[in-house]
mmCIF file of C-alpha atoms in Angstrom:
data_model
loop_
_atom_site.group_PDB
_atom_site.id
_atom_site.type_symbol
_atom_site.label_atom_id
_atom_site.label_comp_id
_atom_site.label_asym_id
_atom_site.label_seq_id
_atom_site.Cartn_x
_atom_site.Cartn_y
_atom_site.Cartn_z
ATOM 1 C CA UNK A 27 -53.188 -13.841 2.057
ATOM 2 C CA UNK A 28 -50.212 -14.508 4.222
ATOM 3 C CA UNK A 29 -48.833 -17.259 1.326
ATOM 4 C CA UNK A 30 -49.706 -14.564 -1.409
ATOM 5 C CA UNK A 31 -47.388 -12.114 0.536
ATOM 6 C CA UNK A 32 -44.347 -14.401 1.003
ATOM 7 C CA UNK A 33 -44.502 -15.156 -2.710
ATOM 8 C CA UNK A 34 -44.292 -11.965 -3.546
ATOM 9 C CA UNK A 35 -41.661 -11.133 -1.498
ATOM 10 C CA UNK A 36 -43.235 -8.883 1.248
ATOM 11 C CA UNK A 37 -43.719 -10.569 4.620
ATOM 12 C CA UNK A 38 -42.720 -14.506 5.646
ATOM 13 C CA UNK A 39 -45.948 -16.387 6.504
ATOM 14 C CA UNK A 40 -44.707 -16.895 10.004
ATOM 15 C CA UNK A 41 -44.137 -13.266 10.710
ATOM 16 C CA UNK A 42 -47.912 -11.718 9.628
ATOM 17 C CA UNK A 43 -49.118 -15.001 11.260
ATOM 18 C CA UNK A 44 -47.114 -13.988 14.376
ATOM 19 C CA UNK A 45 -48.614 -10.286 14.004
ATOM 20 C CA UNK A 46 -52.235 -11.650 14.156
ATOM 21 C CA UNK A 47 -51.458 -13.757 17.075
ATOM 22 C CA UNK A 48 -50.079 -10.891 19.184
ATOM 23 C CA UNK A 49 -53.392 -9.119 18.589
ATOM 24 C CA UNK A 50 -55.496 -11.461 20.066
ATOM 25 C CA UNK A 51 -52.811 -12.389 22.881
ATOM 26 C CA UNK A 52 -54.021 -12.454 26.547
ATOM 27 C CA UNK A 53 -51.462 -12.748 29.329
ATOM 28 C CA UNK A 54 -51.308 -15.449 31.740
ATOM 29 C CA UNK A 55 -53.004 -15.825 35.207
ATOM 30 C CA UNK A 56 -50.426 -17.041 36.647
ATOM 31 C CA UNK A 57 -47.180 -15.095 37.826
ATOM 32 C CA UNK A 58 -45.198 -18.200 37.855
ATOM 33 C CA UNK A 59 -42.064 -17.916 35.610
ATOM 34 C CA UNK A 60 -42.769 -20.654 33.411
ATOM 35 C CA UNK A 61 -41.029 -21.419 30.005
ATOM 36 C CA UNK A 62 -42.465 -24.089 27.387
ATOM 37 C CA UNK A 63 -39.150 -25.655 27.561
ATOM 38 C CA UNK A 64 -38.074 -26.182 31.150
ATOM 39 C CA UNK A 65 -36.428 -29.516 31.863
ATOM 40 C CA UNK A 66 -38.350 -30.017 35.402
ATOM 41 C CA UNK A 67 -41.552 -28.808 36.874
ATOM 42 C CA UNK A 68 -40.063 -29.076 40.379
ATOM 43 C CA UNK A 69 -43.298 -27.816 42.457
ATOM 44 C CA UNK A 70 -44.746 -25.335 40.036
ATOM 45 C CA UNK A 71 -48.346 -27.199 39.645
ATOM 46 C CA UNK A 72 -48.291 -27.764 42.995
ATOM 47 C CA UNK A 73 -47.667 -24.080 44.515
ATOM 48 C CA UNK A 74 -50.306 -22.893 41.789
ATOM 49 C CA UNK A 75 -53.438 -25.010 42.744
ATOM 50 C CA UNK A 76 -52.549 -24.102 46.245
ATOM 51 C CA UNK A 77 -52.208 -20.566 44.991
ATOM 52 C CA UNK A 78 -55.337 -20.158 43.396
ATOM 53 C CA UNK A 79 -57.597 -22.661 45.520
ATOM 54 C CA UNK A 80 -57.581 -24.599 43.093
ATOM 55 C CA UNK A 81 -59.171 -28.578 44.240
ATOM 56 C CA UNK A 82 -56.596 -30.572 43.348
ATOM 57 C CA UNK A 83 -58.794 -33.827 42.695
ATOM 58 C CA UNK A 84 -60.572 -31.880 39.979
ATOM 59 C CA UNK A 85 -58.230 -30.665 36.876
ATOM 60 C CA UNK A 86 -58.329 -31.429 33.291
ATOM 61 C CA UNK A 87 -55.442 -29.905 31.171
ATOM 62 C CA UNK A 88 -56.376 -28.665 27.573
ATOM 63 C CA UNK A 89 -55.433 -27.548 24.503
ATOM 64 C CA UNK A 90 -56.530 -27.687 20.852
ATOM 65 C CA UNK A 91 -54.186 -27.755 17.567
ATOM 66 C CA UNK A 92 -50.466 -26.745 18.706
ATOM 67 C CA UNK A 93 -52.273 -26.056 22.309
ATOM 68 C CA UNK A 94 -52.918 -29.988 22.119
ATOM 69 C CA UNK A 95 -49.191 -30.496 21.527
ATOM 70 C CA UNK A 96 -48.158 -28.809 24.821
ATOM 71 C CA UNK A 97 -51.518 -30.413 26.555
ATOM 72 C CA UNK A 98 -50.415 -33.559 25.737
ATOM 73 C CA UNK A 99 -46.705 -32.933 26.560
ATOM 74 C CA UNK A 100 -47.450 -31.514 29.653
ATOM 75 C CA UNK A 101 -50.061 -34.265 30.901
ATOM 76 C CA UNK A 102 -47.186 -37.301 30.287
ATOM 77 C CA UNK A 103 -44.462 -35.193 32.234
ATOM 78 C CA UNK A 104 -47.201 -34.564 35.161
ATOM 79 C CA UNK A 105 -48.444 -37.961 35.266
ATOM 80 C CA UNK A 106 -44.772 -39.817 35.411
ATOM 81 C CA UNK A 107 -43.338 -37.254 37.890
ATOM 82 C CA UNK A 108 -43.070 -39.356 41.226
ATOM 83 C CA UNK A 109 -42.380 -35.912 42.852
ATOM 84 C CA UNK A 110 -45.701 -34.315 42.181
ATOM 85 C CA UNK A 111 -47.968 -35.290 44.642
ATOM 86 C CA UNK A 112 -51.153 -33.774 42.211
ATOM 87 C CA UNK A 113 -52.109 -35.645 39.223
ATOM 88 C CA UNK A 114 -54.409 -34.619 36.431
ATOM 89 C CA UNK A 115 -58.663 -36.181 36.390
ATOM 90 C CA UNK A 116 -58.202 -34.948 32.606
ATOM 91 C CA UNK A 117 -56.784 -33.904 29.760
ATOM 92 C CA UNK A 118 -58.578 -32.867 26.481
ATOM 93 C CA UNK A 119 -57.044 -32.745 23.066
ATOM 94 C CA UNK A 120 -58.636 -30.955 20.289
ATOM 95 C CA UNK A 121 -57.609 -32.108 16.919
ATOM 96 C CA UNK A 122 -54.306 -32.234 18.245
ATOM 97 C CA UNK A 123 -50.420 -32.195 16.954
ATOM 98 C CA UNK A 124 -48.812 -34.948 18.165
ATOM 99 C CA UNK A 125 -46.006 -35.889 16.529
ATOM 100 C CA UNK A 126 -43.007 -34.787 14.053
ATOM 101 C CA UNK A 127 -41.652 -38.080 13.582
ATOM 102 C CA UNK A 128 -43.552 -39.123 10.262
ATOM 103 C CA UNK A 129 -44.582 -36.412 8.382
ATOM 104 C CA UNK A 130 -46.485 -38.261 5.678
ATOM 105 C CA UNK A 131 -48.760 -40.066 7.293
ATOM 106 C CA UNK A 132 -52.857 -40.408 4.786
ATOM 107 C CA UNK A 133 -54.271 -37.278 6.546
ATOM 108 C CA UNK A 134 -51.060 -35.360 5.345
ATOM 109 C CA UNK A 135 -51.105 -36.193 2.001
ATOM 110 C CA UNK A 136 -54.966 -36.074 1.605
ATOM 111 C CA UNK A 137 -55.100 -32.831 3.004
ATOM 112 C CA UNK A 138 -51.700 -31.617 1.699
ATOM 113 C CA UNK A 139 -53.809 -27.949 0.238
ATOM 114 C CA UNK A 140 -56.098 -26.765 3.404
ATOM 115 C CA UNK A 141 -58.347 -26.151 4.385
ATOM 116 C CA UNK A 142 -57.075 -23.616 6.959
ATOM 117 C CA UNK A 143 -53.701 -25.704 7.602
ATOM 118 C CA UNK A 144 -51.723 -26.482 4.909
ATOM 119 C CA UNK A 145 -49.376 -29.189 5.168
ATOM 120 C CA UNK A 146 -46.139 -27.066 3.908
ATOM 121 C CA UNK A 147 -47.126 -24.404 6.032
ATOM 122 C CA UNK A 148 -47.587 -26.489 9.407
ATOM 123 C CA UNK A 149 -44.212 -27.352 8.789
ATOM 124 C CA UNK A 150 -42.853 -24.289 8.027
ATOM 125 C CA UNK A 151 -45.084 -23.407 11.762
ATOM 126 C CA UNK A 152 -43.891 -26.725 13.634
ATOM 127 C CA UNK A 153 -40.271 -26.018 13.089
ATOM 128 C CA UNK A 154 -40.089 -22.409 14.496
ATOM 129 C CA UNK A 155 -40.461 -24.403 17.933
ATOM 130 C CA UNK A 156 -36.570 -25.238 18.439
ATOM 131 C CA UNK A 157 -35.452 -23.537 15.014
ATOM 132 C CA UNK A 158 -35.259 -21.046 12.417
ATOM 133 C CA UNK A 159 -32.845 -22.939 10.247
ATOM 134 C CA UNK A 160 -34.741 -23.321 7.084
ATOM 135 C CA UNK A 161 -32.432 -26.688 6.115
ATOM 136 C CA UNK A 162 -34.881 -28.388 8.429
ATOM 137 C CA UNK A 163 -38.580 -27.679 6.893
ATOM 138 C CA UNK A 164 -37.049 -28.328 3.515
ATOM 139 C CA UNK A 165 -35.767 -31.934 5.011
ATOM 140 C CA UNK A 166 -39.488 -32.634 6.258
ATOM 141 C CA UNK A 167 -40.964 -31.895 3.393
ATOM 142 C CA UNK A 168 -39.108 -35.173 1.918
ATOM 143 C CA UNK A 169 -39.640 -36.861 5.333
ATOM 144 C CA UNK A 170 -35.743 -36.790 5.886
ATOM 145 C CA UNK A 171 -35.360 -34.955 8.808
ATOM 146 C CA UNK A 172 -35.062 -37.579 11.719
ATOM 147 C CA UNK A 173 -31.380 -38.022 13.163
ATOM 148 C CA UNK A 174 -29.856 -41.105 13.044
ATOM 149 C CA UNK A 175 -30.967 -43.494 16.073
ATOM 150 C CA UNK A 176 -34.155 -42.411 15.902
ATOM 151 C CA UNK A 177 -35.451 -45.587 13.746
ATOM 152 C CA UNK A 178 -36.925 -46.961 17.806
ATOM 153 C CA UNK A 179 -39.105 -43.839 17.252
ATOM 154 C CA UNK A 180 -40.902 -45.237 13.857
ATOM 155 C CA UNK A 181 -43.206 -48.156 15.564
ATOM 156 C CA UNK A 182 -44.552 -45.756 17.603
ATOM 157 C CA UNK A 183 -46.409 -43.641 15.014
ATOM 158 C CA UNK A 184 -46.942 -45.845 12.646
ATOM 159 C CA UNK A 185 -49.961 -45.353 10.859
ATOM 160 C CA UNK A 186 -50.190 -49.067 9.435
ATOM 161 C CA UNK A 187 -50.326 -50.104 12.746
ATOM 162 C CA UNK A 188 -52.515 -47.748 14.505
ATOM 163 C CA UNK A 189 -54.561 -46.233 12.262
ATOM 164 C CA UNK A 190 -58.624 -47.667 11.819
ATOM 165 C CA UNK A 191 -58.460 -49.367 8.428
ATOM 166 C CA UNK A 192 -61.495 -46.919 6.856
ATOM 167 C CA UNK A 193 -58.585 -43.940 7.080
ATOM 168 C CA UNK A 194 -55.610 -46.060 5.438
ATOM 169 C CA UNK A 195 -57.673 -46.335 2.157
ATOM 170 C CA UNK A 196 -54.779 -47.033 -0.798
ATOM 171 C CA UNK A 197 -51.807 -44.849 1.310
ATOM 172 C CA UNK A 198 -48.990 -47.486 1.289
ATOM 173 C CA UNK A 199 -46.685 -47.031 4.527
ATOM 174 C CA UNK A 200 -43.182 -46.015 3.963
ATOM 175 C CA UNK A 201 -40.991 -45.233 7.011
ATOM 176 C CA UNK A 202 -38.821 -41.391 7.169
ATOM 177 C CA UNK A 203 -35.380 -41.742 5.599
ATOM 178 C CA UNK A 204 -32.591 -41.031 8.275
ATOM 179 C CA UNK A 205 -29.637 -39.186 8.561
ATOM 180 C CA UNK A 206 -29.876 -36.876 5.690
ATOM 181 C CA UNK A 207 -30.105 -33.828 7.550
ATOM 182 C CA UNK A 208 -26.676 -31.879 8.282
ATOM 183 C CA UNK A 209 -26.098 -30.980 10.754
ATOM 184 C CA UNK A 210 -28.528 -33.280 12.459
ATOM 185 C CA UNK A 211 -30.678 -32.051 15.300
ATOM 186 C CA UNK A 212 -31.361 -34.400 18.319
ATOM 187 C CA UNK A 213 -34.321 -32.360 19.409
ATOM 188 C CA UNK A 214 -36.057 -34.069 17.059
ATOM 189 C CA UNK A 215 -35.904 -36.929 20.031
ATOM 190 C CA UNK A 216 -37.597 -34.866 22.076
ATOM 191 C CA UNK A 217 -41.038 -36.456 23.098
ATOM 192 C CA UNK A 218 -42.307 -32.773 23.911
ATOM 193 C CA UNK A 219 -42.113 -32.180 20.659
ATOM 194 C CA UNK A 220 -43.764 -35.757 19.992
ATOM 195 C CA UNK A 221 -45.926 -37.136 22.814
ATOM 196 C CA UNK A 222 -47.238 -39.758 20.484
ATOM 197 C CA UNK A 223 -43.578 -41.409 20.410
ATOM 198 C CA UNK A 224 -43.556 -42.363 23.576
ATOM 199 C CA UNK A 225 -43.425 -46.117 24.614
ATOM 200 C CA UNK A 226 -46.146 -47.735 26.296
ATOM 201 C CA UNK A 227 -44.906 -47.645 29.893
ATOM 202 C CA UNK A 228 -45.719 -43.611 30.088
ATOM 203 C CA UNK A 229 -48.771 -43.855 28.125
ATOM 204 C CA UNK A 230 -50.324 -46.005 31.062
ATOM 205 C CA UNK A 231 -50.271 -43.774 33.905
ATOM 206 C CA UNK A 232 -52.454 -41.067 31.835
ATOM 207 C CA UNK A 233 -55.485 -40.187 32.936
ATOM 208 C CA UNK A 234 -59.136 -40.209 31.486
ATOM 209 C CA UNK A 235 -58.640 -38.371 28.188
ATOM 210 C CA UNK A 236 -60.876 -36.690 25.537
ATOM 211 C CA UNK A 237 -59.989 -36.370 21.929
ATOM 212 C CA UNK A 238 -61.862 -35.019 18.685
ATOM 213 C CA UNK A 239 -60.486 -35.249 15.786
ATOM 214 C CA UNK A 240 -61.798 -33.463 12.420
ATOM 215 C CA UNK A 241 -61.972 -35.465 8.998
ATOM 216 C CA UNK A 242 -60.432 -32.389 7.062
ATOM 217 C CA UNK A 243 -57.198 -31.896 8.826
ATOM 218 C CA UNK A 244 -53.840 -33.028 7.867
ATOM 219 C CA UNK A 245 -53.284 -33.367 11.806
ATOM 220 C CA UNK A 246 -56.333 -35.943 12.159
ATOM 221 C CA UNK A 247 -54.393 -39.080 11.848
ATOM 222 C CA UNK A 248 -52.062 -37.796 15.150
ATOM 223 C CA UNK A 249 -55.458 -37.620 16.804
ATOM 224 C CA UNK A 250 -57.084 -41.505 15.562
ATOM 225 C CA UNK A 251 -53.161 -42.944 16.353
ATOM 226 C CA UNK A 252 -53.337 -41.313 19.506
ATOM 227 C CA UNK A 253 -56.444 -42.672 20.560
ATOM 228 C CA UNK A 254 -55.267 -46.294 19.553
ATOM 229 C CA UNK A 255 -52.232 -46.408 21.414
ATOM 230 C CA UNK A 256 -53.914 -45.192 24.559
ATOM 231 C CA UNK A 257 -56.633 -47.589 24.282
ATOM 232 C CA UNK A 258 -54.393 -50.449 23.748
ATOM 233 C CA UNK A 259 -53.137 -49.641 27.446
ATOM 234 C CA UNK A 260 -55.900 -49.383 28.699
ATOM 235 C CA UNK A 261 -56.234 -45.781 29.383
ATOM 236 C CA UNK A 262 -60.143 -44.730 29.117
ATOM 237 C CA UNK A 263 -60.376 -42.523 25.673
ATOM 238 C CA UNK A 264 -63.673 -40.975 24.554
ATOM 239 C CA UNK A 265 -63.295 -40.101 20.822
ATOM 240 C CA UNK A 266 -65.104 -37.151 19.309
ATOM 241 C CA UNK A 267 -64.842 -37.508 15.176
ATOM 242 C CA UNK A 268 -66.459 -35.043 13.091
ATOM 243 C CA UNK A 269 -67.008 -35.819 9.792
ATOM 244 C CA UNK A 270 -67.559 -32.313 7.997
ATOM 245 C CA UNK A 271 -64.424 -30.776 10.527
ATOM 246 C CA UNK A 272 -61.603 -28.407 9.126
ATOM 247 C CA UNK A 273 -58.205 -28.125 11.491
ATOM 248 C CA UNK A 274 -59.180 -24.642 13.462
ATOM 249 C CA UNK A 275 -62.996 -24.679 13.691
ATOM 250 C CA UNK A 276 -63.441 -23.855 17.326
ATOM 251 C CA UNK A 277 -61.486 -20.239 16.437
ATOM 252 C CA UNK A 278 -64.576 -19.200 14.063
ATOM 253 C CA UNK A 279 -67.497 -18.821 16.923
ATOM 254 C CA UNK A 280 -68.031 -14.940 16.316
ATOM 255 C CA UNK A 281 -67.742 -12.445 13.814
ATOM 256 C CA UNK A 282 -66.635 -11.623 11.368
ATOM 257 C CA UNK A 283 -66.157 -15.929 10.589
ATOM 258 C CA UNK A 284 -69.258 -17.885 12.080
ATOM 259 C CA UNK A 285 -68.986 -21.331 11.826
ATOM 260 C CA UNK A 286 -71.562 -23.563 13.440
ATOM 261 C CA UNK A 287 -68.943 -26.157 13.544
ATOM 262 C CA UNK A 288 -67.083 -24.513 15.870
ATOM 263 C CA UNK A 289 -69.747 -24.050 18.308
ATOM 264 C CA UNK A 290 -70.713 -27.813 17.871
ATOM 265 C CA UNK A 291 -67.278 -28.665 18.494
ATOM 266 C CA UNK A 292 -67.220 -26.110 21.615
ATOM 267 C CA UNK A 293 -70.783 -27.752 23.093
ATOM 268 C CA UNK A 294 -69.161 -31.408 22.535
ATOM 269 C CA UNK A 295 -66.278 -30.499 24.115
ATOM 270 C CA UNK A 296 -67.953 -28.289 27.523
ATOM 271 C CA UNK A 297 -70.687 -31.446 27.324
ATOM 272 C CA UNK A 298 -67.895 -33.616 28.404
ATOM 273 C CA UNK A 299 -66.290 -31.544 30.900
ATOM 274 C CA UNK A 300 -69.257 -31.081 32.438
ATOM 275 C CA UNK A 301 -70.001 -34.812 32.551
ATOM 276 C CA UNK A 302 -66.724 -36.246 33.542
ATOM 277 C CA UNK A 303 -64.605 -33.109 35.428
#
């Protein structure tokens, strides 16, 4: 509906999306004034489990879809902070966003049309972020939009490399063009935006980590790299895949959607918590 109405002319996509958002918005817990985009965490975790009597030796951070962006982001700055005393037990990532380096990686283009997520429109979604310059969606739609000297940035999400040979099927790897993009935006470096392109150093001090990924989703193949690259430094990774999965599921648990899928994914998901938090 909301891609019917901004072809017609009546309402972006991002603006009825951000109306149906704000309806089923809850406010925060916490009083803490905390933005996405701070540069330090200082002793904000710390004050809060303190706070809220929280046991420190007994947190798992977690977020699924653009939630697993900032879950992810969030658990790397934690974990390599010498200054914060508290570390995570946990984090779990549900068919997570993890990077806007490549954006044409198999699951992208096999999934280009849906379900749920289109690939034009998580763009369109990703950007508003750090922008509302519409130069830059139309550049990532042609995989242009990197800056140049961010070429370090392409071995890290490399699909070839990382992902399991039954999801590379025919795709043939091409890396993003750089430097076509003016004015060029160096947030694009920003490895909040893009904890998967990271190097290996950070990626070691994570902490026991749970990740499902769905077969239907353009953002599965963020999820399968993900789980490579932490495995290959030894961090301990248990992998949830479902095969019959669409990006989303775990929203439809009540009416008026039902999807059993997203109460599978939600018992996988508790089982583990419940096992290993």
């Amino acid at each position: 509906m909301a891609m019917i109405l901004e072809k017609i002319g009546l309402k972006s996509f991002e603006t009825l999306y951000a109306t149906l958002i704000k309806m089923d918005y809850t406010q925060p817990v916490s009083d803490e004034n905390v933005t996405v985009m701070d540069t330090t965490f200082s002793d904000i975790p710390d004050k809060i489990l303190a706070k809220y009597g929280v046991d420190p030796n007994r947190v798992c951070i977690s977020g699924d879809s653009s939630g697993g962006t900032l879950a992810a982001g969030v658990t790397q700055l934690i974990q390599n902070d010498p200054e914060l005393k508290n570390k995570l037990k946990a984090q779990a990532l549900i068919y997570p966003g993890l990077q806007l380096v490549d954006v044409s990686v198999p699951s992208h283009r096999e999934y280009e049309h849906g379900p749920l997520l289109p690939w034009k429109v998580a763009i369109k979604l990703g950007c508003l972020y750090f922008t509302q310059d519409r130069a830059i969606p139309q550049a990532m739609m042609k995989n242009q939009h990197m800056p140049h000297g961010s070429m370090h940035l392409f071995k890290l999400v490399n699909w070839s490399t990382f992902l399991p040979e039954e999801y590379k099927k025919n795709h043939v790897y091409t890396e993003p063009i750089l430097g076509r993009l003016n004015p060029s935006y160096s947030i694009l470096l920003d490895t909040r935006l893009s904890p998967l392109a990271v190097n290996d150093s950070p990626l070691q001090n994570l902490p026991l980590t749970y990740i499902l990924t769905c077969q239907h989703d353009i953002l599965r193949d963020d999820g399968l790299m993900y789980v490579s690259r932490l495995r290959n430094v030894g961090v301990k990774v248990f992998h949830d895949h479902m095969e019959d999965g669409i990006h989303g599921a775990l929203s439809f648990m009540a009416s008026p959607i039902y999807l059993k899928l997203g109460i599978r994914i939600k018992d996988k998901y508790i089982n583990w918590l419940e096992e290993n938090l």
